[in-house]
Amino acid sequence: MDHALTLLSSQAGLPWCVADSGALSWTSGAFVTGFLIAYLVVLGMVCIYGLHRYQLVHLYYKYRRNIPRITACFRERPRVTIQLPMYNEHAVARRVIDATCRIDYPKDRLQIQVLDDSTDETVQIAREAVNYWQAQGFDIEYIHRDNRAGYKAGALANGLKTATGEFVLIFDADFIPPPEILASTIDYFTDPSVGMVQARWEHLNRDQSLLTKTQAILLDGHFVIEHAARNRSGRFMSFNGTAGMWRKSCIEDAGGWQHDTLTEDLDLSYRAQMRGWKFLFLPEVTSAAELPPDMEAFKQQQYRWAKGGAQTCRKLLPTILRSNLPKRIKMEAFFHLTSCTVYLYVVLLTIMLAPVVYIKVHIFPEAWERYIFDASILLIATCSASMFYVASQRALFKTWTESLKYLPFLMSLGIGIAFNNARAVLDGLFGKSNEFVRTPKYGVGSGDWRQQLLLQRSRQKRIKWQPFVELAIGLYLMACLIMALGDRRVTIGIPFLCLFMVGYLYVSLTTWFGHRFAVREAGEEAERAALPVERDELRK
């Protein structure tokens, strides 16, 4: 070992590995060795979760024909309560209320609750919509809270107090419930063990931009592969907060809606399944919603999901591991609830890249060693994700070639958002519960959604510090890439470095310029369209 370290130091010409006497410095040699061990440990963690993706794809194909089937039908349609939680959703409030009232179901068996915690013009919009449909003979009520105690979970729990339905169907404000949603799902509840039925999300603005197309592929992977693999193989899956129907007694038996995490849906899902309730996922039943069309909204959504996942992990995972559940369920629950920690490992790998590139160039003179080192990163960190998302697109669209061109950007976006989500995970594991920050909705598909986007962006007073850090990381990675290109022997690792660099630069620059352009364009749009917005206010 001593001889090996001395040889490596002499070959690499590393100044920090040689003491004044010319002998090997144990401290410096130990540092290099320790650093490489730490790097391989972090890389190994990423690889483990990458291999888990392979397992999900395997489970999907193994159990894809294990399709839930209706074994009986209700003689008389049961009473259903539809809950529409919203907070300052003026751009989409009327749309979701109108679509809900067009659901094909007997009026006398349907109750609709508009659970509004809004503090803006949404209050008036929602009231007017409720009054209109009440006049049409619908059992629809407007429930407004003066405070946001418990946020969305608090609103759902408050509505449940007066819910008259045996079953509860939930839609977020940006969704458009299809008319056949109840007819397609209600009879699955003839099985008394079924506690929740989840529909698949579809996307109103899938093809709007590169960002929305990439988000759609990310969510398709989650629903088509993850949900189907877990549910059809008998493992625990989660309710996604919307486009799903619960048996009311299941919610109550599991302890009701709790607001000590930001992912109340994931929390309740695990508590209910631990109580023995069965969940069903129906990929053929879909409900469309809008994807965040700008980077700031996307990051807010990702932050909330990552933090809530970490909070739920901290809350429930110890109980799950101590339970008498089968080992396969425990194992999948472990990977599911701890998957958010991958963002931490990705950020650590990013920070380590510069010294790793230097060490690879100077300490590993043999080409085969260097290629194995780089190839392991590329194959495990990227190919598992590629197979995962290609499989989802092939299942949905019967082809995979169209999705291939989006995969490099998909991986770059996942890397670029890592710093944002790593902050969220740390906050969820060690921080305190804070405000539920809603994902902004713009009414994509309506005539003025672009104006809503510009106005909401322009009202943000200043850019937060995070994009500057993300930009600094992107420039740091550019320096790593230049270092790698400076040595012709480093070749296979260059695409990996490019993915990291592009991801961080894209996320930071679109956040920065998106805000700046919004302020300018909203002012110009206000002048052209005579919007009731003062130019001075936009420049604040």
PDB file of C-alpha atoms in Angstrom, residues 107-299:
ATOM      1  CA  LYS A 107     -77.787  14.878  -9.408  1.00  0.00           C
ATOM      2  CA  ASP A 108     -79.586  13.470  -6.385  1.00  0.00           C
ATOM      3  CA  ARG A 109     -76.590  11.244  -5.611  1.00  0.00           C
ATOM      4  CA  LEU A 110     -73.955  13.940  -5.958  1.00  0.00           C
ATOM      5  CA  GLN A 111     -72.651  16.594  -3.569  1.00  0.00           C
ATOM      6  CA  ILE A 112     -70.031  19.150  -4.639  1.00  0.00           C
ATOM      7  CA  GLN A 113     -67.953  21.121  -2.141  1.00  0.00           C
ATOM      8  CA  VAL A 114     -65.903  24.126  -3.249  1.00  0.00           C
ATOM      9  CA  LEU A 115     -63.330  24.385  -0.446  1.00  0.00           C
ATOM     10  CA  ASP A 116     -61.943  27.866  -0.906  1.00  0.00           C
ATOM     11  CA  ASP A 117     -59.311  29.479   1.319  1.00  0.00           C
ATOM     12  CA  SER A 118     -58.736  32.327  -1.129  1.00  0.00           C
ATOM     13  CA  THR A 119     -57.955  35.921  -0.262  1.00  0.00           C
ATOM     14  CA  ASP A 120     -58.247  37.411  -3.761  1.00  0.00           C
ATOM     15  CA  GLU A 121     -60.837  37.673  -6.554  1.00  0.00           C
ATOM     16  CA  THR A 122     -61.190  33.884  -6.563  1.00  0.00           C
ATOM     17  CA  VAL A 123     -63.749  34.307  -3.790  1.00  0.00           C
ATOM     18  CA  GLN A 124     -66.139  36.209  -6.040  1.00  0.00           C
ATOM     19  CA  ILE A 125     -65.493  34.000  -9.072  1.00  0.00           C
ATOM     20  CA  ALA A 126     -66.133  30.803  -7.117  1.00  0.00           C
ATOM     21  CA  ARG A 127     -69.240  32.183  -5.396  1.00  0.00           C
ATOM     22  CA  GLU A 128     -70.754  33.211  -8.713  1.00  0.00           C
ATOM     23  CA  ALA A 129     -70.052  29.797 -10.221  1.00  0.00           C
ATOM     24  CA  VAL A 130     -71.588  28.012  -7.221  1.00  0.00           C
ATOM     25  CA  ASN A 131     -74.681  30.227  -7.327  1.00  0.00           C
ATOM     26  CA  TYR A 132     -75.117  29.532 -11.041  1.00  0.00           C
ATOM     27  CA  TRP A 133     -74.990  25.754 -10.651  1.00  0.00           C
ATOM     28  CA  GLN A 134     -77.190  25.827  -7.564  1.00  0.00           C
ATOM     29  CA  ALA A 135     -79.817  27.470  -9.744  1.00  0.00           C
ATOM     30  CA  GLN A 136     -79.450  24.544 -12.145  1.00  0.00           C
ATOM     31  CA  GLY A 137     -80.452  22.142  -9.389  1.00  0.00           C
ATOM     32  CA  PHE A 138     -77.037  20.915  -8.231  1.00  0.00           C
ATOM     33  CA  ASP A 139     -76.212  20.153  -4.609  1.00  0.00           C
ATOM     34  CA  ILE A 140     -73.149  22.373  -4.566  1.00  0.00           C
ATOM     35  CA  GLU A 141     -71.918  24.492  -1.662  1.00  0.00           C
ATOM     36  CA  TYR A 142     -69.243  27.093  -1.232  1.00  0.00           C
ATOM     37  CA  ILE A 143     -67.174  26.684   1.940  1.00  0.00           C
ATOM     38  CA  HIS A 144     -64.803  29.550   2.671  1.00  0.00           C
ATOM     39  CA  ARG A 145     -62.337  29.641   5.560  1.00  0.00           C
ATOM     40  CA  ASP A 146     -60.928  32.868   6.930  1.00  0.00           C
ATOM     41  CA  ASN A 147     -57.622  31.147   7.696  1.00  0.00           C
ATOM     42  CA  ARG A 148     -55.512  28.431   6.066  1.00  0.00           C
ATOM     43  CA  ALA A 149     -55.119  26.245   9.141  1.00  0.00           C
ATOM     44  CA  GLY A 150     -53.708  22.951   7.909  1.00  0.00           C
ATOM     45  CA  TYR A 151     -53.601  24.304   4.339  1.00  0.00           C
ATOM     46  CA  LYS A 152     -54.990  21.805   1.813  1.00  0.00           C
ATOM     47  CA  ALA A 153     -55.243  18.989   4.363  1.00  0.00           C
ATOM     48  CA  GLY A 154     -57.104  21.328   6.712  1.00  0.00           C
ATOM     49  CA  ALA A 155     -59.534  22.333   3.969  1.00  0.00           C
ATOM     50  CA  LEU A 156     -60.223  18.703   3.036  1.00  0.00           C
ATOM     51  CA  ALA A 157     -60.742  17.714   6.668  1.00  0.00           C
ATOM     52  CA  ASN A 158     -63.049  20.677   7.204  1.00  0.00           C
ATOM     53  CA  GLY A 159     -65.150  19.715   4.180  1.00  0.00           C
ATOM     54  CA  LEU A 160     -65.306  16.101   5.325  1.00  0.00           C
ATOM     55  CA  LYS A 161     -67.268  17.209   8.404  1.00  0.00           C
ATOM     56  CA  THR A 162     -70.305  18.027   6.250  1.00  0.00           C
ATOM     57  CA  ALA A 163     -69.680  15.550   3.420  1.00  0.00           C
ATOM     58  CA  THR A 164     -72.753  13.411   2.818  1.00  0.00           C
ATOM     59  CA  GLY A 165     -71.159  11.044   0.321  1.00  0.00           C
ATOM     60  CA  GLU A 166     -70.023   7.514   1.061  1.00  0.00           C
ATOM     61  CA  PHE A 167     -67.169   8.203  -1.348  1.00  0.00           C
ATOM     62  CA  VAL A 168     -65.070  11.333  -1.814  1.00  0.00           C
ATOM     63  CA  LEU A 169     -63.600  12.379  -5.164  1.00  0.00           C
ATOM     64  CA  ILE A 170     -60.933  15.109  -5.082  1.00  0.00           C
ATOM     65  CA  PHE A 171     -59.745  17.458  -7.833  1.00  0.00           C
ATOM     66  CA  ASP A 172     -57.217  20.260  -7.600  1.00  0.00           C
ATOM     67  CA  ALA A 173     -58.197  23.531  -9.218  1.00  0.00           C
ATOM     68  CA  ASP A 174     -56.084  23.102 -12.366  1.00  0.00           C
ATOM     69  CA  PHE A 175     -57.711  19.803 -13.324  1.00  0.00           C
ATOM     70  CA  ILE A 176     -60.564  19.280 -15.772  1.00  0.00           C
ATOM     71  CA  PRO A 177     -62.603  16.274 -14.591  1.00  0.00           C
ATOM     72  CA  PRO A 178     -63.845  14.190 -17.530  1.00  0.00           C
ATOM     73  CA  PRO A 179     -67.614  13.547 -17.635  1.00  0.00           C
ATOM     74  CA  GLU A 180     -67.161   9.769 -17.360  1.00  0.00           C
ATOM     75  CA  ILE A 181     -64.838   9.794 -14.332  1.00  0.00           C
ATOM     76  CA  LEU A 182     -67.408   8.487 -11.844  1.00  0.00           C
ATOM     77  CA  ALA A 183     -68.917   5.941 -14.202  1.00  0.00           C
ATOM     78  CA  SER A 184     -65.404   4.567 -14.816  1.00  0.00           C
ATOM     79  CA  THR A 185     -64.400   4.234 -11.172  1.00  0.00           C
ATOM     80  CA  ILE A 186     -67.343   3.877  -8.794  1.00  0.00           C
ATOM     81  CA  ASP A 187     -68.043   0.155  -9.325  1.00  0.00           C
ATOM     82  CA  TYR A 188     -64.531  -0.815  -8.232  1.00  0.00           C
ATOM     83  CA  PHE A 189     -65.709   0.055  -4.731  1.00  0.00           C
ATOM     84  CA  THR A 190     -68.142  -2.876  -4.711  1.00  0.00           C
ATOM     85  CA  ASP A 191     -65.116  -4.664  -3.258  1.00  0.00           C
ATOM     86  CA  PRO A 192     -65.381  -3.583   0.407  1.00  0.00           C
ATOM     87  CA  SER A 193     -61.588  -3.749   0.857  1.00  0.00           C
ATOM     88  CA  VAL A 194     -60.911  -1.049  -1.750  1.00  0.00           C
ATOM     89  CA  GLY A 195     -60.158   2.247  -0.038  1.00  0.00           C
ATOM     90  CA  MET A 196     -58.918   4.433  -2.918  1.00  0.00           C
ATOM     91  CA  VAL A 197     -58.931   4.450  -6.712  1.00  0.00           C
ATOM     92  CA  GLN A 198     -56.394   6.667  -8.522  1.00  0.00           C
ATOM     93  CA  ALA A 199     -56.745   7.891 -12.114  1.00  0.00           C
ATOM     94  CA  ARG A 200     -53.767   8.800 -14.278  1.00  0.00           C
ATOM     95  CA  TRP A 201     -52.867  12.426 -14.917  1.00  0.00           C
ATOM     96  CA  GLU A 202     -52.937  13.674 -18.473  1.00  0.00           C
ATOM     97  CA  HIS A 203     -51.523  17.045 -19.518  1.00  0.00           C
ATOM     98  CA  LEU A 204     -53.295  19.962 -21.183  1.00  0.00           C
ATOM     99  CA  ASN A 205     -50.072  21.617 -22.331  1.00  0.00           C
ATOM    100  CA  ARG A 206     -47.791  18.637 -22.932  1.00  0.00           C
ATOM    101  CA  ASP A 207     -46.458  20.081 -26.211  1.00  0.00           C
ATOM    102  CA  GLN A 208     -46.327  23.726 -25.154  1.00  0.00           C
ATOM    103  CA  SER A 209     -42.550  23.891 -24.651  1.00  0.00           C
ATOM    104  CA  LEU A 210     -39.458  21.813 -24.041  1.00  0.00           C
ATOM    105  CA  LEU A 211     -39.986  22.262 -20.290  1.00  0.00           C
ATOM    106  CA  THR A 212     -43.603  21.047 -20.313  1.00  0.00           C
ATOM    107  CA  LYS A 213     -42.781  18.146 -22.651  1.00  0.00           C
ATOM    108  CA  THR A 214     -40.042  17.047 -20.271  1.00  0.00           C
ATOM    109  CA  GLN A 215     -42.307  17.379 -17.237  1.00  0.00           C
ATOM    110  CA  ALA A 216     -44.922  15.255 -18.994  1.00  0.00           C
ATOM    111  CA  ILE A 217     -42.373  12.465 -19.578  1.00  0.00           C
ATOM    112  CA  LEU A 218     -41.272  12.665 -15.937  1.00  0.00           C
ATOM    113  CA  LEU A 219     -44.858  12.322 -14.700  1.00  0.00           C
ATOM    114  CA  ASP A 220     -45.642   9.590 -17.226  1.00  0.00           C
ATOM    115  CA  GLY A 221     -42.783   7.571 -15.776  1.00  0.00           C
ATOM    116  CA  HIS A 222     -44.157   8.063 -12.276  1.00  0.00           C
ATOM    117  CA  PHE A 223     -47.698   7.016 -13.156  1.00  0.00           C
ATOM    118  CA  VAL A 224     -47.252   4.417 -15.883  1.00  0.00           C
ATOM    119  CA  ILE A 225     -44.243   2.566 -14.451  1.00  0.00           C
ATOM    120  CA  GLU A 226     -44.043   3.328 -10.717  1.00  0.00           C
ATOM    121  CA  HIS A 227     -47.757   3.222  -9.895  1.00  0.00           C
ATOM    122  CA  ALA A 228     -48.489   0.205 -12.068  1.00  0.00           C
ATOM    123  CA  ALA A 229     -45.423  -1.714 -10.864  1.00  0.00           C
ATOM    124  CA  ARG A 230     -46.166  -1.115  -7.188  1.00  0.00           C
ATOM    125  CA  ASN A 231     -49.907  -1.552  -7.313  1.00  0.00           C
ATOM    126  CA  ARG A 232     -50.074  -4.624  -9.545  1.00  0.00           C
ATOM    127  CA  SER A 233     -47.273  -6.408  -7.696  1.00  0.00           C
ATOM    128  CA  GLY A 234     -49.012  -5.991  -4.343  1.00  0.00           C
ATOM    129  CA  ARG A 235     -46.776  -3.222  -2.969  1.00  0.00           C
ATOM    130  CA  PHE A 236     -47.880   0.114  -1.519  1.00  0.00           C
ATOM    131  CA  MET A 237     -48.660   2.974  -3.898  1.00  0.00           C
ATOM    132  CA  SER A 238     -49.718   6.539  -3.153  1.00  0.00           C
ATOM    133  CA  PHE A 239     -52.675   8.798  -3.808  1.00  0.00           C
ATOM    134  CA  ASN A 240     -51.475  11.785  -5.825  1.00  0.00           C
ATOM    135  CA  GLY A 241     -53.547  14.446  -4.088  1.00  0.00           C
ATOM    136  CA  THR A 242     -56.033  14.791  -6.936  1.00  0.00           C
ATOM    137  CA  ALA A 243     -57.942  12.795  -9.579  1.00  0.00           C
ATOM    138  CA  GLY A 244     -58.590  10.018  -7.096  1.00  0.00           C
ATOM    139  CA  MET A 245     -61.595   8.788  -5.119  1.00  0.00           C
ATOM    140  CA  TRP A 246     -61.592   7.632  -1.515  1.00  0.00           C
ATOM    141  CA  ARG A 247     -63.980   5.584   0.540  1.00  0.00           C
ATOM    142  CA  LYS A 248     -64.888   7.988   3.324  1.00  0.00           C
ATOM    143  CA  SER A 249     -64.630   5.290   5.987  1.00  0.00           C
ATOM    144  CA  CYS A 250     -61.086   4.515   4.780  1.00  0.00           C
ATOM    145  CA  ILE A 251     -59.993   8.112   5.420  1.00  0.00           C
ATOM    146  CA  GLU A 252     -61.516   8.025   8.887  1.00  0.00           C
ATOM    147  CA  ASP A 253     -60.100   4.595   9.751  1.00  0.00           C
ATOM    148  CA  ALA A 254     -56.578   5.712   8.755  1.00  0.00           C
ATOM    149  CA  GLY A 255     -56.697   8.736  11.064  1.00  0.00           C
ATOM    150  CA  GLY A 256     -58.015  11.374   8.671  1.00  0.00           C
ATOM    151  CA  TRP A 257     -56.199  14.161   6.887  1.00  0.00           C
ATOM    152  CA  GLN A 258     -53.162  15.346   8.838  1.00  0.00           C
ATOM    153  CA  HIS A 259     -51.153  18.467   8.059  1.00  0.00           C
ATOM    154  CA  ASP A 260     -47.801  17.784   9.710  1.00  0.00           C
ATOM    155  CA  THR A 261     -46.302  17.125   6.261  1.00  0.00           C
ATOM    156  CA  LEU A 262     -46.600  18.968   2.940  1.00  0.00           C
ATOM    157  CA  THR A 263     -47.601  15.726   1.199  1.00  0.00           C
ATOM    158  CA  GLU A 264     -50.762  14.888   3.079  1.00  0.00           C
ATOM    159  CA  ASP A 265     -51.718  12.554   0.215  1.00  0.00           C
ATOM    160  CA  LEU A 266     -48.617  10.363   0.581  1.00  0.00           C
ATOM    161  CA  ASP A 267     -48.969  10.379   4.366  1.00  0.00           C
ATOM    162  CA  LEU A 268     -52.594   9.235   4.356  1.00  0.00           C
ATOM    163  CA  SER A 269     -51.892   6.676   1.619  1.00  0.00           C
ATOM    164  CA  TYR A 270     -49.358   4.789   3.716  1.00  0.00           C
ATOM    165  CA  ARG A 271     -51.408   5.006   6.885  1.00  0.00           C
ATOM    166  CA  ALA A 272     -54.450   3.604   5.070  1.00  0.00           C
ATOM    167  CA  GLN A 273     -52.587   0.726   3.421  1.00  0.00           C
ATOM    168  CA  MET A 274     -50.926  -0.154   6.714  1.00  0.00           C
ATOM    169  CA  ARG A 275     -54.459  -0.549   8.054  1.00  0.00           C
ATOM    170  CA  GLY A 276     -55.142  -3.140   5.350  1.00  0.00           C
ATOM    171  CA  TRP A 277     -57.008  -1.053   2.779  1.00  0.00           C
ATOM    172  CA  LYS A 278     -56.498  -1.881  -0.900  1.00  0.00           C
ATOM    173  CA  PHE A 279     -55.593   0.780  -3.466  1.00  0.00           C
ATOM    174  CA  LEU A 280     -56.205   0.568  -7.220  1.00  0.00           C
ATOM    175  CA  PHE A 281     -54.519   2.412 -10.061  1.00  0.00           C
ATOM    176  CA  LEU A 282     -56.424   2.767 -13.356  1.00  0.00           C
ATOM    177  CA  PRO A 283     -54.060   4.061 -16.057  1.00  0.00           C
ATOM    178  CA  GLU A 284     -56.799   3.982 -18.689  1.00  0.00           C
ATOM    179  CA  VAL A 285     -58.869   6.506 -16.694  1.00  0.00           C
ATOM    180  CA  THR A 286     -57.337   9.950 -17.101  1.00  0.00           C
ATOM    181  CA  SER A 287     -57.923  13.513 -16.000  1.00  0.00           C
ATOM    182  CA  ALA A 288     -56.123  16.403 -17.657  1.00  0.00           C
ATOM    183  CA  ALA A 289     -54.358  19.234 -15.860  1.00  0.00           C
ATOM    184  CA  GLU A 290     -51.899  21.948 -16.725  1.00  0.00           C
ATOM    185  CA  LEU A 291     -48.169  21.589 -16.204  1.00  0.00           C
ATOM    186  CA  PRO A 292     -46.211  24.548 -14.781  1.00  0.00           C
ATOM    187  CA  PRO A 293     -45.196  26.487 -17.918  1.00  0.00           C
ATOM    188  CA  ASP A 294     -42.299  28.357 -16.300  1.00  0.00           C
ATOM    189  CA  MET A 295     -39.259  27.360 -14.287  1.00  0.00           C
ATOM    190  CA  GLU A 296     -40.146  29.217 -11.085  1.00  0.00           C
ATOM    191  CA  ALA A 297     -43.504  27.442 -10.767  1.00  0.00           C
ATOM    192  CA  PHE A 298     -41.893  24.092 -11.583  1.00  0.00           C
ATOM    193  CA  LYS A 299     -39.281  24.591  -8.877  1.00  0.00           C
TER     194      LYS A 299
END
